[in-house]
mmCIF file of C-alpha atoms and ligand atoms in Angstrom:
data_model
loop_
_atom_site.group_PDB
_atom_site.id
_atom_site.type_symbol
_atom_site.label_atom_id
_atom_site.label_comp_id
_atom_site.label_asym_id
_atom_site.label_seq_id
_atom_site.Cartn_x
_atom_site.Cartn_y
_atom_site.Cartn_z
ATOM 1 C CA UNK A 1 81.100 -2.099 34.746
ATOM 2 C CA UNK A 2 80.462 -5.687 34.525
ATOM 3 C CA UNK A 3 77.114 -5.893 32.036
ATOM 4 C CA UNK A 4 74.781 -9.098 33.009
ATOM 5 C CA UNK A 5 71.721 -6.934 31.887
ATOM 6 C CA UNK A 6 72.072 -3.531 33.238
ATOM 7 C CA UNK A 7 74.308 -1.919 30.569
ATOM 8 C CA UNK A 8 76.865 0.145 31.269
ATOM 9 C CA UNK A 9 76.122 2.207 35.634
ATOM 10 C CA UNK A 10 78.819 3.538 35.125
ATOM 11 C CA UNK A 11 77.996 6.975 33.700
ATOM 12 C CA UNK A 12 74.551 6.530 35.503
ATOM 13 C CA UNK A 13 73.208 8.805 37.912
ATOM 14 C CA UNK A 14 73.499 8.323 41.107
ATOM 15 C CA UNK A 15 70.337 6.580 42.691
ATOM 16 C CA UNK A 16 70.963 4.024 39.084
ATOM 17 C CA UNK A 17 75.401 3.442 40.352
ATOM 18 C CA UNK A 18 73.524 3.073 44.301
ATOM 19 C CA UNK A 19 71.240 -0.315 42.525
ATOM 20 C CA UNK A 20 73.653 -1.070 39.912
ATOM 21 C CA UNK A 21 77.643 -0.845 40.133
ATOM 22 C CA UNK A 22 79.139 -3.888 40.185
ATOM 23 C CA UNK A 23 75.481 -5.473 40.955
ATOM 24 C CA UNK A 24 74.595 -7.221 37.802
ATOM 25 C CA UNK A 25 72.171 -10.201 38.118
ATOM 26 C CA UNK A 26 74.607 -13.445 39.299
ATOM 27 C CA UNK A 27 75.914 -14.494 35.769
ATOM 28 C CA UNK A 28 74.716 -17.822 37.066
ATOM 29 C CA UNK A 29 71.290 -18.090 38.444
ATOM 30 C CA UNK A 30 69.810 -14.529 36.965
ATOM 31 C CA UNK A 31 69.288 -13.420 41.048
ATOM 32 C CA UNK A 32 69.123 -10.335 40.670
ATOM 33 C CA UNK A 33 70.669 -9.456 43.777
ATOM 34 C CA UNK A 34 73.667 -10.301 44.709
ATOM 35 C CA UNK A 35 74.027 -13.974 46.324
ATOM 36 C CA UNK A 36 76.000 -13.809 49.879
ATOM 37 C CA UNK A 37 78.865 -15.615 48.994
ATOM 38 C CA UNK A 38 79.609 -18.269 52.106
ATOM 39 C CA UNK A 39 82.761 -19.009 51.482
ATOM 40 C CA UNK A 40 86.260 -19.500 52.305
ATOM 41 C CA UNK A 41 88.003 -20.990 49.526
ATOM 42 C CA UNK A 42 87.254 -21.676 45.806
ATOM 43 C CA UNK A 43 88.137 -24.439 43.901
ATOM 44 C CA UNK A 44 91.517 -24.248 41.724
ATOM 45 C CA UNK A 45 91.423 -25.944 37.754
ATOM 46 C CA UNK A 46 95.381 -27.043 38.372
ATOM 47 C CA UNK A 47 97.540 -25.127 40.621
ATOM 48 C CA UNK A 48 96.937 -20.927 40.065
ATOM 49 C CA UNK A 49 93.833 -21.747 37.512
ATOM 50 C CA UNK A 50 90.665 -19.937 39.450
ATOM 51 C CA UNK A 51 87.621 -19.939 38.122
ATOM 52 C CA UNK A 52 86.490 -16.223 38.568
ATOM 53 C CA UNK A 53 89.704 -14.514 40.336
ATOM 54 C CA UNK A 54 89.517 -15.638 43.609
ATOM 55 C CA UNK A 55 91.550 -18.002 45.753
ATOM 56 C CA UNK A 56 90.471 -16.929 48.856
ATOM 57 C CA UNK A 57 87.947 -15.261 51.192
ATOM 58 C CA UNK A 58 90.127 -12.690 53.095
ATOM 59 C CA UNK A 59 92.158 -11.482 50.133
ATOM 60 C CA UNK A 60 88.405 -11.816 48.211
ATOM 61 C CA UNK A 61 85.212 -12.234 48.014
ATOM 62 C CA UNK A 62 81.952 -12.083 45.180
ATOM 63 C CA UNK A 63 79.764 -10.364 47.766
ATOM 64 C CA UNK A 64 82.469 -8.241 49.046
ATOM 65 C CA UNK A 65 84.046 -6.905 45.519
ATOM 66 C CA UNK A 66 80.534 -6.563 44.232
ATOM 67 C CA UNK A 67 80.735 -3.878 47.593
ATOM 68 C CA UNK A 68 84.042 -2.936 46.852
ATOM 69 C CA UNK A 69 82.997 -1.436 43.205
ATOM 70 C CA UNK A 70 79.937 0.456 44.227
ATOM 71 C CA UNK A 71 81.908 2.039 47.104
ATOM 72 C CA UNK A 72 84.276 2.853 44.272
ATOM 73 C CA UNK A 73 81.012 4.245 41.829
ATOM 74 C CA UNK A 74 79.524 6.453 43.677
ATOM 75 C CA UNK A 75 83.054 8.495 45.579
ATOM 76 C CA UNK A 76 84.214 8.740 41.721
ATOM 77 C CA UNK A 77 82.265 8.393 39.454
ATOM 78 C CA UNK A 78 84.017 8.915 35.626
ATOM 79 C CA UNK A 79 87.586 8.259 37.414
ATOM 80 C CA UNK A 80 88.637 4.444 35.220
ATOM 81 C CA UNK A 81 91.138 3.986 37.899
ATOM 82 C CA UNK A 82 89.081 4.166 40.995
ATOM 83 C CA UNK A 83 89.007 1.187 43.681
ATOM 84 C CA UNK A 84 87.255 0.791 46.482
ATOM 85 C CA UNK A 85 87.485 -1.644 49.087
ATOM 86 C CA UNK A 86 85.939 -2.860 51.987
ATOM 87 C CA UNK A 87 86.866 -2.912 55.806
ATOM 88 C CA UNK A 88 85.247 -4.782 58.394
ATOM 89 C CA UNK A 89 84.697 -1.816 60.188
ATOM 90 C CA UNK A 90 86.776 2.135 60.022
ATOM 91 C CA UNK A 91 88.395 1.942 62.278
ATOM 92 C CA UNK A 92 89.665 -1.123 60.369
ATOM 93 C CA UNK A 93 89.617 0.703 57.562
ATOM 94 C CA UNK A 94 91.117 3.878 59.081
ATOM 95 C CA UNK A 95 93.610 2.059 60.609
ATOM 96 C CA UNK A 96 94.767 0.225 57.800
ATOM 97 C CA UNK A 97 95.096 3.723 55.800
ATOM 98 C CA UNK A 98 97.682 4.222 58.889
ATOM 99 C CA UNK A 99 99.862 1.595 58.807
ATOM 100 C CA UNK A 100 100.160 2.127 54.707
ATOM 101 C CA UNK A 101 101.099 5.280 54.508
ATOM 102 C CA UNK A 102 102.912 5.768 57.928
ATOM 103 C CA UNK A 103 106.020 4.632 58.822
ATOM 104 C CA UNK A 104 107.109 5.207 62.379
ATOM 105 C CA UNK A 105 109.145 8.506 62.859
ATOM 106 C CA UNK A 106 106.518 10.078 60.243
ATOM 107 C CA UNK A 107 103.839 12.342 60.715
ATOM 108 C CA UNK A 108 99.597 13.515 60.730
ATOM 109 C CA UNK A 109 97.876 16.131 61.142
ATOM 110 C CA UNK A 110 94.190 15.972 62.674
ATOM 111 C CA UNK A 111 91.111 17.682 62.997
ATOM 112 C CA UNK A 112 90.938 18.962 66.424
ATOM 113 C CA UNK A 113 87.741 17.786 66.834
ATOM 114 C CA UNK A 114 87.809 14.557 65.336
ATOM 115 C CA UNK A 115 85.683 11.008 66.043
ATOM 116 C CA UNK A 116 86.373 9.833 69.217
ATOM 117 C CA UNK A 117 87.996 6.527 67.897
ATOM 118 C CA UNK A 118 90.327 8.325 65.310
ATOM 119 C CA UNK A 119 91.741 10.918 67.633
ATOM 120 C CA UNK A 120 91.817 7.220 69.742
ATOM 121 C CA UNK A 121 93.516 5.529 67.191
ATOM 122 C CA UNK A 122 96.431 8.124 67.069
ATOM 123 C CA UNK A 123 97.205 8.798 69.933
ATOM 124 C CA UNK A 124 96.765 5.686 71.894
ATOM 125 C CA UNK A 125 97.562 2.831 69.027
ATOM 126 C CA UNK A 126 99.461 4.599 65.981
ATOM 127 C CA UNK A 127 101.936 6.382 68.643
ATOM 128 C CA UNK A 128 103.232 4.079 70.697
ATOM 129 C CA UNK A 129 104.055 3.013 67.173
ATOM 130 C CA UNK A 130 106.284 5.404 66.993
ATOM 131 C CA UNK A 131 103.894 8.090 64.127
ATOM 132 C CA UNK A 132 103.098 11.384 65.910
ATOM 133 C CA UNK A 133 100.520 13.328 65.015
ATOM 134 C CA UNK A 134 98.695 17.826 65.843
ATOM 135 C CA UNK A 135 95.775 18.575 66.033
ATOM 136 C CA UNK A 136 94.293 21.378 64.515
ATOM 137 C CA UNK A 137 91.809 23.377 63.838
ATOM 138 C CA UNK A 138 90.671 21.732 59.381
ATOM 139 C CA UNK A 139 87.561 25.143 59.347
ATOM 140 C CA UNK A 140 91.378 26.870 59.024
ATOM 141 C CA UNK A 141 93.516 26.735 56.136
ATOM 142 C CA UNK A 142 96.185 28.116 57.650
ATOM 143 C CA UNK A 143 96.654 26.400 61.203
ATOM 144 C CA UNK A 144 96.583 23.239 58.802
ATOM 145 C CA UNK A 145 99.339 24.225 57.293
ATOM 146 C CA UNK A 146 100.784 25.635 60.060
ATOM 147 C CA UNK A 147 100.396 21.698 61.932
ATOM 148 C CA UNK A 148 102.776 20.252 58.613
ATOM 149 C CA UNK A 149 105.927 18.783 59.792
ATOM 150 C CA UNK A 150 108.175 19.432 56.407
ATOM 151 C CA UNK A 151 109.986 15.658 55.217
ATOM 152 C CA UNK A 152 107.156 13.565 58.211
ATOM 153 C CA UNK A 153 103.900 14.389 57.689
ATOM 154 C CA UNK A 154 102.528 11.670 55.297
ATOM 155 C CA UNK A 155 98.998 12.301 56.360
ATOM 156 C CA UNK A 156 96.189 15.731 56.853
ATOM 157 C CA UNK A 157 93.113 13.711 57.238
ATOM 158 C CA UNK A 158 89.288 15.180 57.538
ATOM 159 C CA UNK A 159 86.660 15.532 59.058
ATOM 160 C CA UNK A 160 83.653 17.224 57.317
ATOM 161 C CA UNK A 161 81.678 18.745 58.851
ATOM 162 C CA UNK A 162 83.058 17.296 62.308
ATOM 163 C CA UNK A 163 81.520 15.546 64.725
ATOM 164 C CA UNK A 164 79.399 16.639 67.129
ATOM 165 C CA UNK A 165 80.470 20.082 66.003
ATOM 166 C CA UNK A 166 79.177 20.469 62.698
ATOM 167 C CA UNK A 167 82.142 22.531 61.302
ATOM 168 C CA UNK A 168 82.747 22.764 58.356
ATOM 169 C CA UNK A 169 86.095 21.935 56.905
ATOM 170 C CA UNK A 170 87.417 23.176 52.559
ATOM 171 C CA UNK A 171 88.463 19.682 50.541
ATOM 172 C CA UNK A 172 89.851 21.406 47.879
ATOM 173 C CA UNK A 173 91.444 24.013 49.796
ATOM 174 C CA UNK A 174 92.867 21.598 52.217
ATOM 175 C CA UNK A 175 94.241 19.115 49.388
ATOM 176 C CA UNK A 176 96.459 21.915 47.847
ATOM 177 C CA UNK A 177 97.758 22.740 51.595
ATOM 178 C CA UNK A 178 98.239 18.694 51.650
ATOM 179 C CA UNK A 179 99.834 18.241 48.410
ATOM 180 C CA UNK A 180 102.478 20.924 49.061
ATOM 181 C CA UNK A 181 104.018 19.116 51.938
ATOM 182 C CA UNK A 182 103.913 16.228 49.200
ATOM 183 C CA UNK A 183 101.309 14.706 52.132
ATOM 184 C CA UNK A 184 98.222 12.808 51.545
ATOM 185 C CA UNK A 185 95.056 14.488 51.995
ATOM 186 C CA UNK A 186 92.317 11.721 53.832
ATOM 187 C CA UNK A 187 88.918 12.545 54.113
ATOM 188 C CA UNK A 188 86.190 10.823 56.234
ATOM 189 C CA UNK A 189 83.270 10.972 54.475
ATOM 190 C CA UNK A 190 80.694 9.104 57.105
ATOM 191 C CA UNK A 191 79.578 11.948 58.540
ATOM 192 C CA UNK A 192 78.268 13.271 54.580
ATOM 193 C CA UNK A 193 78.090 9.617 52.707
ATOM 194 C CA UNK A 194 78.770 10.629 48.615
ATOM 195 C CA UNK A 195 75.765 11.748 48.106
ATOM 196 C CA UNK A 196 75.971 14.748 49.438
ATOM 197 C CA UNK A 197 79.913 14.931 49.184
ATOM 198 C CA UNK A 198 82.715 13.895 46.220
ATOM 199 C CA UNK A 199 85.638 14.706 48.253
ATOM 200 C CA UNK A 200 87.754 13.100 45.519
ATOM 201 C CA UNK A 201 85.951 15.067 43.119
ATOM 202 C CA UNK A 202 87.912 17.539 45.094
ATOM 203 C CA UNK A 203 91.619 16.590 45.454
ATOM 204 C CA UNK A 204 91.136 14.350 48.145
ATOM 205 C CA UNK A 205 93.709 10.972 48.013
ATOM 206 C CA UNK A 206 91.410 8.780 50.115
ATOM 207 C CA UNK A 207 88.348 8.926 51.170
ATOM 208 C CA UNK A 208 87.327 6.534 54.308
ATOM 209 C CA UNK A 209 83.353 5.540 55.283
ATOM 210 C CA UNK A 210 82.114 4.240 58.699
ATOM 211 C CA UNK A 211 79.856 2.328 56.285
ATOM 212 C CA UNK A 212 77.946 1.521 59.968
ATOM 213 C CA UNK A 213 75.665 4.428 59.707
ATOM 214 C CA UNK A 214 74.466 6.288 56.945
ATOM 215 C CA UNK A 215 75.535 3.612 53.920
ATOM 216 C CA UNK A 216 74.602 1.507 55.952
ATOM 217 C CA UNK A 217 71.666 3.479 57.288
ATOM 218 C CA UNK A 218 69.483 0.421 58.983
ATOM 219 C CA UNK A 219 71.541 0.212 63.071
ATOM 220 C CA UNK A 220 72.079 -3.139 62.162
ATOM 221 C CA UNK A 221 75.903 -3.998 60.141
ATOM 222 C CA UNK A 222 79.384 -2.493 61.778
ATOM 223 C CA UNK A 223 81.230 -1.967 58.587
ATOM 224 C CA UNK A 224 83.668 0.025 56.883
ATOM 225 C CA UNK A 225 85.301 1.343 53.547
ATOM 226 C CA UNK A 226 88.022 3.614 51.610
ATOM 227 C CA UNK A 227 88.900 4.352 47.556
ATOM 228 C CA UNK A 228 91.353 5.837 46.078
ATOM 229 C CA UNK A 229 91.880 6.765 42.138
ATOM 230 C CA UNK A 230 95.625 6.000 41.873
ATOM 231 C CA UNK A 231 96.794 2.872 40.975
ATOM 232 C CA UNK A 232 99.881 2.388 42.677
ATOM 233 C CA UNK A 233 98.437 3.928 46.061
ATOM 234 C CA UNK A 234 95.316 1.747 45.686
ATOM 235 C CA UNK A 235 97.452 -1.610 45.719
ATOM 236 C CA UNK A 236 100.331 -0.671 48.210
ATOM 237 C CA UNK A 237 96.630 -0.550 50.925
ATOM 238 C CA UNK A 238 94.874 -3.745 48.483
ATOM 239 C CA UNK A 239 98.117 -4.609 49.705
ATOM 240 C CA UNK A 240 97.498 -4.292 53.152
ATOM 241 C CA UNK A 241 93.965 -4.974 53.273
ATOM 242 C CA UNK A 242 95.117 -8.397 52.794
ATOM 243 C CA UNK A 243 98.299 -9.136 55.245
ATOM 244 C CA UNK A 244 96.606 -7.417 57.864
ATOM 245 C CA UNK A 245 93.055 -8.781 57.688
ATOM 246 C CA UNK A 246 90.306 -6.741 58.333
ATOM 247 C CA UNK A 247 88.183 -7.111 56.238
ATOM 248 C CA UNK A 248 84.127 -7.223 56.138
ATOM 249 C CA UNK A 249 82.736 -11.254 55.924
ATOM 250 C CA UNK A 250 79.961 -11.826 53.188
ATOM 251 C CA UNK A 251 76.886 -11.279 54.884
ATOM 252 C CA UNK A 252 77.836 -7.211 56.388
ATOM 253 C CA UNK A 253 79.519 -6.449 53.452
ATOM 254 C CA UNK A 254 76.136 -7.493 52.104
ATOM 255 C CA UNK A 255 73.679 -5.495 54.367
ATOM 256 C CA UNK A 256 75.876 -2.508 53.527
ATOM 257 C CA UNK A 257 74.877 -3.179 50.258
ATOM 258 C CA UNK A 258 71.104 -3.683 50.687
ATOM 259 C CA UNK A 259 71.086 -0.690 52.429
ATOM 260 C CA UNK A 260 72.669 1.318 49.537
ATOM 261 C CA UNK A 261 70.521 0.824 47.175
ATOM 262 C CA UNK A 262 68.161 3.331 49.301
ATOM 263 C CA UNK A 263 71.563 5.997 50.069
ATOM 264 C CA UNK A 264 70.181 8.394 48.469
ATOM 265 C CA UNK A 265 66.333 8.687 48.470
ATOM 266 C CA UNK A 266 67.357 8.471 52.563
ATOM 267 C CA UNK A 267 69.403 11.468 52.319
ATOM 268 C CA UNK A 268 66.802 13.292 50.819
ATOM 269 C CA UNK A 269 64.297 12.104 53.345
ATOM 270 C CA UNK A 270 67.048 12.995 56.675
ATOM 271 C CA UNK A 271 68.387 16.444 55.029
ATOM 272 C CA UNK A 272 64.543 18.030 54.687
ATOM 273 C CA UNK A 273 63.854 16.632 57.737
ATOM 274 C CA UNK A 274 66.937 17.723 59.785
ATOM 275 C CA UNK A 275 66.142 21.192 58.010
ATOM 276 C CA UNK A 276 61.855 21.214 59.195
ATOM 277 C CA UNK A 277 63.774 20.163 63.331
ATOM 278 C CA UNK A 278 66.169 23.017 62.485
ATOM 279 C CA UNK A 279 63.530 25.279 62.280
ATOM 280 C CA UNK A 280 61.309 24.562 65.337
ATOM 281 C CA UNK A 281 65.195 24.780 67.227
ATOM 282 C CA UNK A 282 66.171 28.178 66.305
ATOM 283 C CA UNK A 283 62.420 29.437 67.522
ATOM 284 C CA UNK A 284 62.491 27.426 70.728
ATOM 285 C CA UNK A 285 62.938 30.421 73.986
ATOM 286 C CA UNK A 286 65.088 27.603 75.747
ATOM 287 C CA UNK A 287 67.367 26.716 72.773
ATOM 288 C CA UNK A 288 70.438 29.058 72.561
ATOM 289 C CA UNK A 289 72.958 27.839 69.629
ATOM 290 C CA UNK A 290 71.696 25.520 67.223
ATOM 291 C CA UNK A 291 74.706 23.973 64.573
ATOM 292 C CA UNK A 292 73.897 23.231 61.062
ATOM 293 C CA UNK A 293 75.755 23.627 58.241
ATOM 294 C CA UNK A 294 72.267 24.725 56.042
ATOM 295 C CA UNK A 295 72.157 27.704 58.834
ATOM 296 C CA UNK A 296 73.306 31.062 56.693
ATOM 297 C CA UNK A 297 74.899 31.950 60.127
ATOM 298 C CA UNK A 298 76.615 28.628 60.093
ATOM 299 C CA UNK A 299 80.616 29.978 59.292
ATOM 300 C CA UNK A 300 81.021 27.058 57.474
ATOM 301 C CA UNK A 301 77.611 27.904 55.314
ATOM 302 C CA UNK A 302 79.373 28.953 52.274
ATOM 303 C CA UNK A 303 81.769 26.091 52.205
ATOM 304 C CA UNK A 304 79.418 24.237 52.371
ATOM 305 C CA UNK A 305 77.030 25.497 49.324
ATOM 306 C CA UNK A 306 79.699 25.114 47.344
ATOM 307 C CA UNK A 307 80.713 21.594 47.919
ATOM 308 C CA UNK A 308 77.749 19.707 49.825
ATOM 309 C CA UNK A 309 73.938 18.709 47.632
ATOM 310 C CA UNK A 310 72.632 19.167 51.379
ATOM 311 C CA UNK A 311 73.069 20.026 55.023
ATOM 312 C CA UNK A 312 71.797 16.251 56.248
ATOM 313 C CA UNK A 313 70.931 14.977 59.236
ATOM 314 C CA UNK A 314 72.354 15.420 61.852
ATOM 315 C CA UNK A 315 72.068 18.698 64.636
ATOM 316 C CA UNK A 316 73.380 19.848 66.984
ATOM 317 C CA UNK A 317 72.534 22.054 69.964
ATOM 318 C CA UNK A 318 73.203 24.170 73.170
ATOM 319 C CA UNK A 319 69.956 24.481 75.602
ATOM 320 C CA UNK A 320 69.813 26.707 78.375
ATOM 321 C CA UNK A 321 70.382 25.187 81.882
ATOM 322 C CA UNK A 322 72.913 24.001 81.844
ATOM 323 C CA UNK A 323 74.259 19.728 81.368
ATOM 324 C CA UNK A 324 70.760 19.772 83.754
ATOM 325 C CA UNK A 325 68.958 20.763 81.186
ATOM 326 C CA UNK A 326 70.520 18.949 78.741
ATOM 327 C CA UNK A 327 70.683 15.794 79.757
ATOM 328 C CA UNK A 328 66.890 15.865 81.046
ATOM 329 C CA UNK A 329 66.183 16.919 76.604
ATOM 330 C CA UNK A 330 67.963 13.332 76.124
ATOM 331 C CA UNK A 331 65.409 11.364 79.503
ATOM 332 C CA UNK A 332 62.015 13.165 77.919
ATOM 333 C CA UNK A 333 61.948 11.847 74.465
ATOM 334 C CA UNK A 334 60.373 8.986 73.051
ATOM 335 C CA UNK A 335 61.193 8.967 69.094
ATOM 336 C CA UNK A 336 64.596 10.507 69.340
ATOM 337 C CA UNK A 337 66.257 7.103 71.323
ATOM 338 C CA UNK A 338 68.418 7.823 73.442
ATOM 339 C CA UNK A 339 71.346 6.307 72.099
ATOM 340 C CA UNK A 340 75.416 6.240 70.343
ATOM 341 C CA UNK A 341 75.963 6.031 66.522
ATOM 342 C CA UNK A 342 74.292 8.055 63.765
ATOM 343 C CA UNK A 343 72.521 7.414 59.895
ATOM 344 C CA UNK A 344 70.160 5.026 60.803
ATOM 345 C CA UNK A 345 66.492 5.537 59.952
ATOM 346 C CA UNK A 346 65.583 5.611 63.205
ATOM 347 C CA UNK A 347 65.881 9.132 65.218
ATOM 348 C CA UNK A 348 68.662 9.534 68.029
ATOM 349 C CA UNK A 349 69.306 11.657 70.646
ATOM 350 C CA UNK A 350 72.769 11.582 72.570
ATOM 351 C CA UNK A 351 74.787 14.138 75.423
ATOM 352 C CA UNK A 352 77.754 13.762 73.572
ATOM 353 C CA UNK A 353 79.616 15.554 76.885
ATOM 354 C CA UNK A 354 78.814 12.043 79.140
ATOM 355 C CA UNK A 355 78.743 9.381 76.226
ATOM 356 C CA UNK A 356 80.328 9.752 72.257
ATOM 357 C CA UNK A 357 82.692 12.160 74.347
ATOM 358 C CA UNK A 358 83.126 11.777 77.615
ATOM 359 C CA UNK A 359 87.137 10.437 76.994
ATOM 360 C CA UNK A 360 87.736 14.140 75.544
ATOM 361 C CA UNK A 361 87.217 15.769 79.267
ATOM 362 C CA UNK A 362 89.892 17.714 80.293
ATOM 363 C CA UNK A 363 91.796 18.093 76.798
ATOM 364 C CA UNK A 364 91.474 20.452 73.591
ATOM 365 C CA UNK A 365 88.895 18.459 72.022
ATOM 366 C CA UNK A 366 86.359 19.114 75.553
ATOM 367 C CA UNK A 367 82.353 20.117 74.255
ATOM 368 C CA UNK A 368 79.739 21.814 76.501
ATOM 369 C CA UNK A 369 77.625 20.258 78.810
ATOM 370 C CA UNK A 370 75.070 21.803 76.982
ATOM 371 C CA UNK A 371 74.770 20.519 73.977
ATOM 372 C CA UNK A 372 73.127 17.698 72.265
ATOM 373 C CA UNK A 373 73.120 15.805 69.141
ATOM 374 C CA UNK A 374 70.505 14.835 66.711
ATOM 375 C CA UNK A 375 71.402 11.843 64.318
ATOM 376 C CA UNK A 376 67.440 13.137 62.683
ATOM 377 C CA UNK A 377 65.568 10.022 61.056
ATOM 378 C CA UNK A 378 63.450 9.177 58.229
ATOM 379 C CA UNK A 379 60.389 9.344 60.837
ATOM 380 C CA UNK A 380 57.472 11.270 59.603
ATOM 381 C CA UNK A 381 58.374 14.382 61.014
ATOM 382 C CA UNK A 382 55.281 15.689 62.968
ATOM 383 C CA UNK A 383 56.117 13.061 64.474
ATOM 384 C CA UNK A 384 60.196 14.240 65.155
ATOM 385 C CA UNK A 385 58.551 18.131 65.480
ATOM 386 C CA UNK A 386 56.247 16.689 68.577
ATOM 387 C CA UNK A 387 58.637 15.246 70.598
ATOM 388 C CA UNK A 388 61.046 17.762 70.597
ATOM 389 C CA UNK A 389 58.885 20.294 71.310
ATOM 390 C CA UNK A 390 57.529 18.276 75.140
ATOM 391 C CA UNK A 391 60.890 17.240 75.046
ATOM 392 C CA UNK A 392 61.998 20.495 75.803
HETATM 393 C C1 PLP B 401 81.538 6.110 63.525
HETATM 394 C C2 PLP B 401 82.652 6.673 62.981
HETATM 395 C C3 PLP B 401 83.908 6.059 62.899
HETATM 396 C C4 PLP B 401 84.437 4.978 63.400
HETATM 397 O O1 PLP B 401 82.920 3.824 61.991
HETATM 398 P P1 PLP B 401 83.843 2.416 63.148
HETATM 399 O O2 PLP B 401 82.539 1.654 62.150
HETATM 400 O O3 PLP B 401 82.274 2.669 64.464
HETATM 401 O O4 PLP B 401 84.458 1.453 62.467
HETATM 402 C C5 PLP B 401 84.745 6.951 61.893
HETATM 403 N N1 PLP B 401 84.473 7.768 61.816
HETATM 404 C C6 PLP B 401 83.025 8.553 62.227
HETATM 405 C C7 PLP B 401 83.085 9.941 61.418
HETATM 406 C C8 PLP B 401 82.138 7.921 62.473
HETATM 407 O O5 PLP B 401 81.548 8.120 63.199
#
């Protein structure tokens, strides 16, 4: 970690790293917040004489570097070799991982309830390029092992908790399965955030994020990121980041950095509010089933207890009365805003069957028609409870 007034933060607690890692006061002015270096190119002192290591902002930009250093410090505390890379979106980060590690003729195992955009990237973009994939239930270690094609599978791709059913995958167990076959384990940590779960410490090779969600946290930026610890792997990913060019601009990098500073306190409140919402839903006569990894009867509860600090702000539930009733609830909430996405300070409600997961209709990834998904925000909990009560 660079010094400059903040001391060595690498060994500090999560919130200290979130606020300071990569973000020492500006050496020129003392500005306590990393400036937005809105610049494309850098003056050289003679050919190749770079003053601060920067030559062109696709290859590197100081505001982006601060974000990349912070991401690494959050996902891999204490691992000296960890490096982060920032991207223009979560899908840009995913695409860069696929192009770096897969080749025409190779194969990936993906979650059978993957984020829709991830599924589309594998099926419609990587597929025609020649990379095959097999969907498997990431909650089932044997199913993942069976989906691996020895000699062809290069990636095992996992999300946990999953979207929208909030299934939980055992990261350490799947790392063993992937490594036994010579494949790498990629974990999409978007739903948990590094505050709740740190997959690299459990054996994952790459963590990928849509920083659009909890890391940014304010529904005002699209971004992506990844962190890895193996120097050779990082070098390949960095090469592709520059060669493919899907990098975030300085202002977007700055917005994500600003969001990250409050990640810890926001996540505590997201989790506490979600717990209170789950209490209401589990005792409500109109609610059939509640999906949240913090519930003792959730099939992934034991694994979640082991690998997560808390259970997150995403809650899904099914209502009596089928799709009509679910759509009516979505139409009646006033504080829970009807909309896609998640992870912002404001509460959102959506109908996966008609919205985020509409493209999965008629496939094995289809979701129940009476399912509602909540991204529980950090508003006053009494108001959120009252809103759901009147809507139900
Ligand atoms: C939103 C999301 C993505 C895609 O990220 P974008 O920033 O929208 O490109 C990937 N994975 C998960 C789990 C997501 O929620």
